[in-house]
Amino acid sequence: MEAKDEQILRGDPPESPSGVTGKDTAGEAMDLEAEAGDPEAEEVEAGVEGFPRPCTSWERRAGPSSSEESQAFGSNDETDEHSFPLAELFPYICCTICKGFFIEATTITECLHTFCKSCIVKHFFYSNRCPNCNVVVHQTQPLYNIRLDRQLQDIVFKMIPHLEERERERMQSFYKERGLEVPKPVGPSPVASAKAPKQKKSPLAQSGFTIPSELDVSLVLEFVGAEEGIDNYKPLERKYVRVSGEATIHHVELFIRRKMELNPACQVDVVCGDHLLDRYQSLREVQNVMGEGALQDGLLVLHFGLVQPPRR
């Protein structure tokens, strides 16, 4: 048997043509790669002795996690519930006037800010602006532009335990202490409404509407003309207006300016009979002072003209 065959049977590595072993050949190859600037030269040097190259950080991260870790994460996703302090919702369920939870939540339609009904009604006794954003709710009757927010009130009652029961008990005790009848819940019951027979409405009844009692003054706005040099204004399309008697001549002026799109520098003079009206006079005061002579078919007639502002 030849020497080469005996070497193979013993398991010895074959000699290279230069007389060096495979171990030395691998070492020389690594030196050449390191000199060539291979970025993985340092990692490969760790495997020169025949050991596998250690995996890099991204290889370790990419490997599958242990079964214990996966089970732990799976159990958290299935059983945990998201919870947070109730105090984080206080800005959305508390009234900024009384600092308590909403009771009969009422929203302003102009800005969509919500308050307790009793709080916002009391506020409108001395102001016509929103307590939060200071926007004008209504020039004369801010109560026209508020609406009960029943959905929000239901949410508050469901979030705060026993709030609805306590409020109902307080209301009943309030009326009983004063000898008053406890008001019934608003709205008919579903059973009663289902049994009630349907009544056909006449076309005349469908087209009619009810005028609020607060709108107690009817106006006729007659345009008498404008001074020379005043132009670019629209005609007043509707001269018949029904407003509250608490409205002032200033409100009438603002209405005319908005409808006719007047220049801010233009001045509006409002006259009733032979009297130039002051902007702070209320319409009820004008009607009482001028008497029947200022009325035409029960309507208060106001004449207005457009003039240039006085030069200083």
Short mmCIF file of C-alpha atoms in Angstrom, two decimals:
data_model
loop_
_atom_site.label_atom_id
_atom_site.label_comp_id
_atom_site.label_asym_id
_atom_site.label_seq_id
_atom_site.Cartn_x
_atom_site.Cartn_y
_atom_site.Cartn_z
CA MET A 1 0.00 0.00 0.00
CA GLU A 2 1.32 3.39 -0.89
CA ALA A 3 2.14 6.02 1.69
CA LYS A 4 -0.64 8.32 0.46
CA ASP A 5 -3.29 5.60 0.90
CA GLU A 6 -2.04 4.83 4.41
CA GLN A 7 -2.29 8.53 5.25
CA ILE A 8 -5.93 8.64 4.10
CA LEU A 9 -6.81 5.53 6.16
CA ARG A 10 -5.29 7.10 9.29
CA GLY A 11 -7.38 10.26 8.77
CA ASP A 12 -4.40 12.59 8.46
CA PRO A 13 -5.01 15.71 6.32
CA PRO A 14 -3.33 15.50 2.93
CA GLU A 15 -0.24 17.57 2.35
CA SER A 16 -0.42 20.56 0.06
CA PRO A 17 1.82 20.74 -2.96
CA SER A 18 4.06 23.19 -1.09
CA GLY A 19 4.48 20.77 1.80
CA VAL A 20 2.30 22.63 4.32
CA THR A 21 -0.85 21.34 5.99
CA GLY A 22 -4.42 22.47 5.28
CA LYS A 23 -4.35 24.39 8.57
CA ASP A 24 -1.46 26.52 7.36
CA THR A 25 -3.09 27.04 3.97
CA ALA A 26 -6.27 28.37 5.64
CA GLY A 27 -4.18 30.71 7.75
CA GLU A 28 -2.42 32.11 4.72
CA ALA A 29 -5.73 32.60 2.95
CA MET A 30 -7.08 34.58 5.91
CA ASP A 31 -4.00 36.80 5.94
CA LEU A 32 -4.56 37.60 2.26
CA GLU A 33 -8.23 38.46 2.87
CA ALA A 34 -7.32 40.72 5.79
CA GLU A 35 -4.78 42.54 3.66
CA ALA A 36 -7.37 42.98 0.90
CA GLY A 37 -9.63 44.83 3.39
CA ASP A 38 -12.44 42.29 3.71
CA PRO A 39 -14.94 43.69 6.26
CA GLU A 40 -15.48 40.24 7.76
CA ALA A 41 -11.78 39.48 8.14
CA GLU A 42 -11.80 39.91 11.92
CA GLU A 43 -14.81 37.64 12.30
CA VAL A 44 -13.34 34.95 10.05
CA GLU A 45 -10.04 34.97 11.97
CA ALA A 46 -11.91 33.54 14.95
CA GLY A 47 -12.60 30.43 12.84
CA VAL A 48 -9.07 29.79 11.72
CA GLU A 49 -8.62 26.91 14.12
CA GLY A 50 -11.56 25.08 12.55
CA PHE A 51 -14.28 26.51 14.82
CA PRO A 52 -17.38 28.09 13.27
CA ARG A 53 -17.43 31.86 12.91
CA PRO A 54 -19.45 33.51 15.71
CA CYS A 55 -22.74 34.95 14.52
CA THR A 56 -23.14 38.70 14.34
CA SER A 57 -25.54 40.72 16.44
CA TRP A 58 -28.17 40.90 13.72
CA GLU A 59 -28.03 37.14 13.26
CA ARG A 60 -28.65 36.60 16.96
CA ARG A 61 -31.59 39.03 16.92
CA ALA A 62 -33.10 37.45 13.84
CA GLY A 63 -33.16 34.00 15.43
CA PRO A 64 -36.43 32.69 16.94
CA SER A 65 -37.08 33.47 20.59
CA SER A 66 -37.49 30.78 23.17
CA SER A 67 -40.86 29.09 23.65
CA GLU A 68 -41.14 30.49 27.19
CA GLU A 69 -40.84 34.08 25.95
CA SER A 70 -43.38 33.57 23.17
CA GLN A 71 -45.86 32.03 25.60
CA ALA A 72 -45.39 34.91 28.01
CA PHE A 73 -46.05 37.53 25.34
CA GLY A 74 -49.05 35.61 24.05
CA SER A 75 -50.64 35.45 27.47
CA ASN A 76 -50.24 39.23 27.98
CA ASP A 77 -51.93 40.05 24.66
CA GLU A 78 -54.89 37.80 25.41
CA THR A 79 -55.57 38.61 29.06
CA ASP A 80 -54.45 42.23 29.64
CA GLU A 81 -57.00 45.05 29.32
CA HIS A 82 -56.08 48.63 28.59
CA SER A 83 -56.88 50.78 31.61
CA PHE A 84 -56.11 54.37 32.53
CA PRO A 85 -57.04 56.73 35.35
CA LEU A 86 -60.52 58.22 35.24
CA ALA A 87 -58.97 61.62 35.95
CA GLU A 88 -57.70 61.73 32.37
CA LEU A 89 -61.33 62.00 31.18
CA PHE A 90 -62.33 64.77 33.58
CA PRO A 91 -61.83 67.55 30.97
CA TYR A 92 -64.47 65.83 28.81
CA ILE A 93 -67.08 64.95 31.44
CA CYS A 94 -66.82 67.88 33.87
CA CYS A 95 -68.45 71.31 33.73
CA THR A 96 -65.95 74.17 33.71
CA ILE A 97 -68.37 76.42 35.61
CA CYS A 98 -69.18 74.28 38.67
CA LYS A 99 -66.18 71.90 38.35
CA GLY A 100 -68.51 68.90 38.81
CA PHE A 101 -69.70 66.12 36.54
CA PHE A 102 -72.24 67.03 33.85
CA ILE A 103 -75.85 67.06 35.03
CA GLU A 104 -78.31 67.61 32.17
CA ALA A 105 -75.39 68.18 29.79
CA THR A 106 -76.21 71.13 27.53
CA THR A 107 -74.17 72.10 24.47
CA ILE A 108 -73.87 75.52 22.82
CA THR A 109 -74.58 75.10 19.12
CA GLU A 110 -72.27 77.95 18.09
CA CYS A 111 -69.04 76.51 19.55
CA LEU A 112 -70.04 73.00 20.79
CA HIS A 113 -68.85 73.58 24.36
CA THR A 114 -70.86 71.67 26.97
CA PHE A 115 -71.94 72.63 30.50
CA CYS A 116 -74.52 71.67 33.09
CA LYS A 117 -77.90 73.05 32.12
CA SER A 118 -78.41 75.01 35.33
CA CYS A 119 -74.86 76.42 35.14
CA ILE A 120 -75.09 77.75 31.59
CA VAL A 121 -78.61 79.15 32.10
CA LYS A 122 -77.45 81.12 35.15
CA HIS A 123 -74.40 82.30 33.21
CA PHE A 124 -76.60 83.71 30.44
CA PHE A 125 -78.39 85.93 32.96
CA TYR A 126 -75.43 88.33 32.87
CA SER A 127 -73.54 87.40 29.69
CA ASN A 128 -74.31 86.24 26.15
CA ARG A 129 -70.86 84.73 25.54
CA CYS A 130 -69.51 81.21 25.96
CA PRO A 131 -67.59 80.85 29.26
CA ASN A 132 -64.85 78.84 27.52
CA CYS A 133 -64.12 80.55 24.19
CA ASN A 134 -65.92 83.92 24.68
CA VAL A 135 -67.81 83.58 21.38
CA VAL A 136 -71.15 85.42 21.15
CA VAL A 137 -73.86 82.77 21.48
CA HIS A 138 -76.73 85.10 20.50
CA GLN A 139 -77.03 88.85 20.46
CA THR A 140 -80.19 89.00 22.58
CA GLN A 141 -81.43 85.46 23.36
CA PRO A 142 -78.51 83.07 23.97
CA LEU A 143 -80.88 80.40 25.28
CA TYR A 144 -82.01 79.86 21.69
CA ASN A 145 -78.65 78.32 20.79
CA ILE A 146 -78.28 75.63 23.45
CA ARG A 147 -79.35 71.99 23.19
CA LEU A 148 -79.46 69.07 25.62
CA ASP A 149 -76.76 66.48 24.87
CA ARG A 150 -78.44 63.27 26.02
CA GLN A 151 -75.79 60.96 24.57
CA LEU A 152 -73.01 62.64 26.52
CA GLN A 153 -75.13 62.58 29.67
CA ASP A 154 -75.68 58.83 29.27
CA ILE A 155 -71.92 58.33 28.92
CA VAL A 156 -71.27 60.28 32.13
CA PHE A 157 -73.85 58.27 34.08
CA LYS A 158 -72.32 54.99 32.85
CA MET A 159 -68.78 56.06 33.72
CA ILE A 160 -69.46 57.42 37.22
CA PRO A 161 -71.01 54.77 39.51
CA HIS A 162 -74.24 55.74 41.32
CA LEU A 163 -74.14 59.32 39.99
CA GLU A 164 -77.56 59.05 38.35
CA GLU A 165 -79.17 57.54 41.46
CA ARG A 166 -77.72 60.19 43.76
CA GLU A 167 -78.82 63.00 41.46
CA ARG A 168 -82.35 61.59 41.25
CA GLU A 169 -82.56 61.38 45.04
CA ARG A 170 -81.34 64.97 45.41
CA MET A 171 -83.92 66.21 42.93
CA GLN A 172 -86.77 64.39 44.66
CA SER A 173 -85.75 65.68 48.09
CA PHE A 174 -85.46 69.22 46.69
CA TYR A 175 -89.04 69.24 45.40
CA LYS A 176 -90.47 67.48 48.47
CA GLU A 177 -88.89 69.98 50.87
CA ARG A 178 -90.64 72.80 49.00
CA GLY A 179 -93.95 71.01 48.63
CA LEU A 180 -93.69 70.86 44.85
CA GLU A 181 -94.62 68.04 42.50
CA VAL A 182 -91.64 66.07 41.22
CA PRO A 183 -91.47 66.56 37.44
CA LYS A 184 -91.90 63.47 35.32
CA PRO A 185 -89.23 62.35 32.84
CA VAL A 186 -89.40 64.17 29.54
CA GLY A 187 -90.71 62.24 26.53
CA PRO A 188 -93.51 59.68 26.13
CA SER A 189 -92.95 56.03 26.94
CA PRO A 190 -92.40 53.67 23.98
CA VAL A 191 -95.53 51.65 24.79
CA ALA A 192 -97.79 54.69 24.88
CA SER A 193 -96.40 56.07 21.65
CA ALA A 194 -96.88 52.71 19.93
CA LYS A 195 -100.57 52.50 20.90
CA ALA A 196 -101.38 56.10 20.07
CA PRO A 197 -103.37 56.34 16.82
CA LYS A 198 -101.77 58.16 13.96
CA GLN A 199 -103.42 61.44 13.09
CA LYS A 200 -103.29 62.85 9.61
CA LYS A 201 -102.05 66.40 9.45
CA SER A 202 -103.53 68.82 7.00
CA PRO A 203 -101.16 70.56 4.56
CA LEU A 204 -101.99 73.87 6.26
CA ALA A 205 -100.94 72.54 9.66
CA GLN A 206 -97.70 71.11 8.28
CA SER A 207 -96.68 74.41 6.74
CA GLY A 208 -97.45 76.47 9.86
CA PHE A 209 -94.91 77.38 12.54
CA THR A 210 -95.00 78.86 16.00
CA ILE A 211 -93.32 82.18 16.67
CA PRO A 212 -91.61 82.31 20.07
CA SER A 213 -93.21 84.73 22.49
CA GLU A 214 -89.85 86.47 23.03
CA LEU A 215 -89.88 87.72 19.42
CA ASP A 216 -92.49 90.34 20.18
CA VAL A 217 -91.53 93.24 17.88
CA SER A 218 -92.14 93.25 14.13
CA LEU A 219 -90.10 95.68 12.04
CA VAL A 220 -90.29 97.19 8.59
CA LEU A 221 -86.87 98.42 7.43
CA GLU A 222 -87.31 101.04 4.72
CA PHE A 223 -84.20 102.10 2.79
CA VAL A 224 -84.25 105.83 1.94
CA GLY A 225 -80.99 106.00 -0.02
CA ALA A 226 -77.26 106.65 0.29
CA GLU A 227 -75.10 109.74 0.06
CA GLU A 228 -73.04 110.45 -3.01
CA GLY A 229 -69.84 108.44 -3.06
CA ILE A 230 -71.30 105.40 -1.33
CA ASP A 231 -71.67 102.44 -3.65
CA ASN A 232 -70.89 98.73 -3.88
CA TYR A 233 -73.65 97.61 -1.54
CA LYS A 234 -76.34 95.01 -1.99
CA PRO A 235 -80.06 95.78 -1.73
CA LEU A 236 -81.87 94.64 1.39
CA GLU A 237 -83.93 91.71 0.12
CA ARG A 238 -86.08 91.19 3.22
CA LYS A 239 -87.30 94.30 4.95
CA TYR A 240 -89.74 92.54 7.29
CA VAL A 241 -88.05 91.32 10.48
CA ARG A 242 -89.38 89.95 13.76
CA VAL A 243 -87.04 90.31 16.72
CA SER A 244 -87.00 90.56 20.48
CA GLY A 245 -87.99 93.83 22.08
CA GLU A 246 -84.71 93.75 24.01
CA ALA A 247 -82.74 94.17 20.78
CA THR A 248 -81.23 97.61 20.29
CA ILE A 249 -80.81 99.93 17.31
CA HIS A 250 -77.19 98.79 17.23
CA HIS A 251 -78.37 95.24 16.53
CA VAL A 252 -80.53 96.55 13.69
CA GLU A 253 -77.51 98.36 12.30
CA LEU A 254 -75.40 95.20 12.45
CA PHE A 255 -78.15 93.28 10.66
CA ILE A 256 -78.28 95.88 7.88
CA ARG A 257 -74.50 95.90 7.52
CA ARG A 258 -74.31 92.13 7.20
CA LYS A 259 -77.16 91.80 4.71
CA MET A 260 -76.06 94.71 2.51
CA GLU A 261 -72.32 93.95 2.86
CA LEU A 262 -71.48 97.55 3.70
CA ASN A 263 -68.06 99.08 3.97
CA PRO A 264 -66.98 99.40 7.63
CA ALA A 265 -66.39 103.12 7.05
CA CYS A 266 -70.02 103.62 5.99
CA GLN A 267 -72.38 104.97 8.65
CA VAL A 268 -75.98 103.76 9.07
CA ASP A 269 -78.53 106.25 10.40
CA VAL A 270 -81.82 104.78 11.65
CA VAL A 271 -84.83 107.09 11.91
CA CYS A 272 -88.31 106.53 13.33
CA GLY A 273 -90.72 109.27 12.33
CA ASP A 274 -88.71 112.50 12.64
CA HIS A 275 -86.35 111.24 15.34
CA LEU A 276 -82.81 109.99 14.77
CA LEU A 277 -82.53 106.97 17.04
CA ASP A 278 -79.66 106.36 19.41
CA ARG A 279 -77.86 103.06 18.89
CA TYR A 280 -78.35 101.98 22.50
CA GLN A 281 -82.14 102.39 22.52
CA SER A 282 -84.09 99.14 22.68
CA LEU A 283 -86.86 98.48 20.18
CA ARG A 284 -89.42 98.13 22.96
CA GLU A 285 -88.43 101.55 24.26
CA VAL A 286 -88.73 103.06 20.77
CA GLN A 287 -92.14 101.48 20.32
CA ASN A 288 -93.40 102.77 23.66
CA VAL A 289 -92.05 106.30 23.14
CA MET A 290 -93.20 106.75 19.54
CA GLY A 291 -96.62 105.22 20.15
CA GLU A 292 -99.15 104.31 17.49
CA GLY A 293 -97.83 106.94 15.09
CA ALA A 294 -94.76 104.83 14.38
CA LEU A 295 -96.77 101.71 13.58
CA GLN A 296 -98.11 100.60 10.24
CA ASP A 297 -100.50 97.65 10.37
CA GLY A 298 -99.02 96.73 13.73
CA LEU A 299 -95.43 96.88 12.43
CA LEU A 300 -92.79 99.29 13.71
CA VAL A 301 -91.49 101.26 10.70
CA LEU A 302 -87.82 102.23 10.74
CA HIS A 303 -86.18 104.22 7.94
CA PHE A 304 -82.44 103.98 7.43
CA GLY A 305 -79.93 105.66 5.17
CA LEU A 306 -76.24 105.34 4.37
CA VAL A 307 -74.08 108.39 5.04
CA GLN A 308 -70.40 109.24 5.02
CA PRO A 309 -68.73 109.42 8.43
CA PRO A 310 -68.16 112.98 9.67
CA ARG A 311 -64.73 114.42 8.91
CA ARG A 312 -62.54 115.39 11.81
#
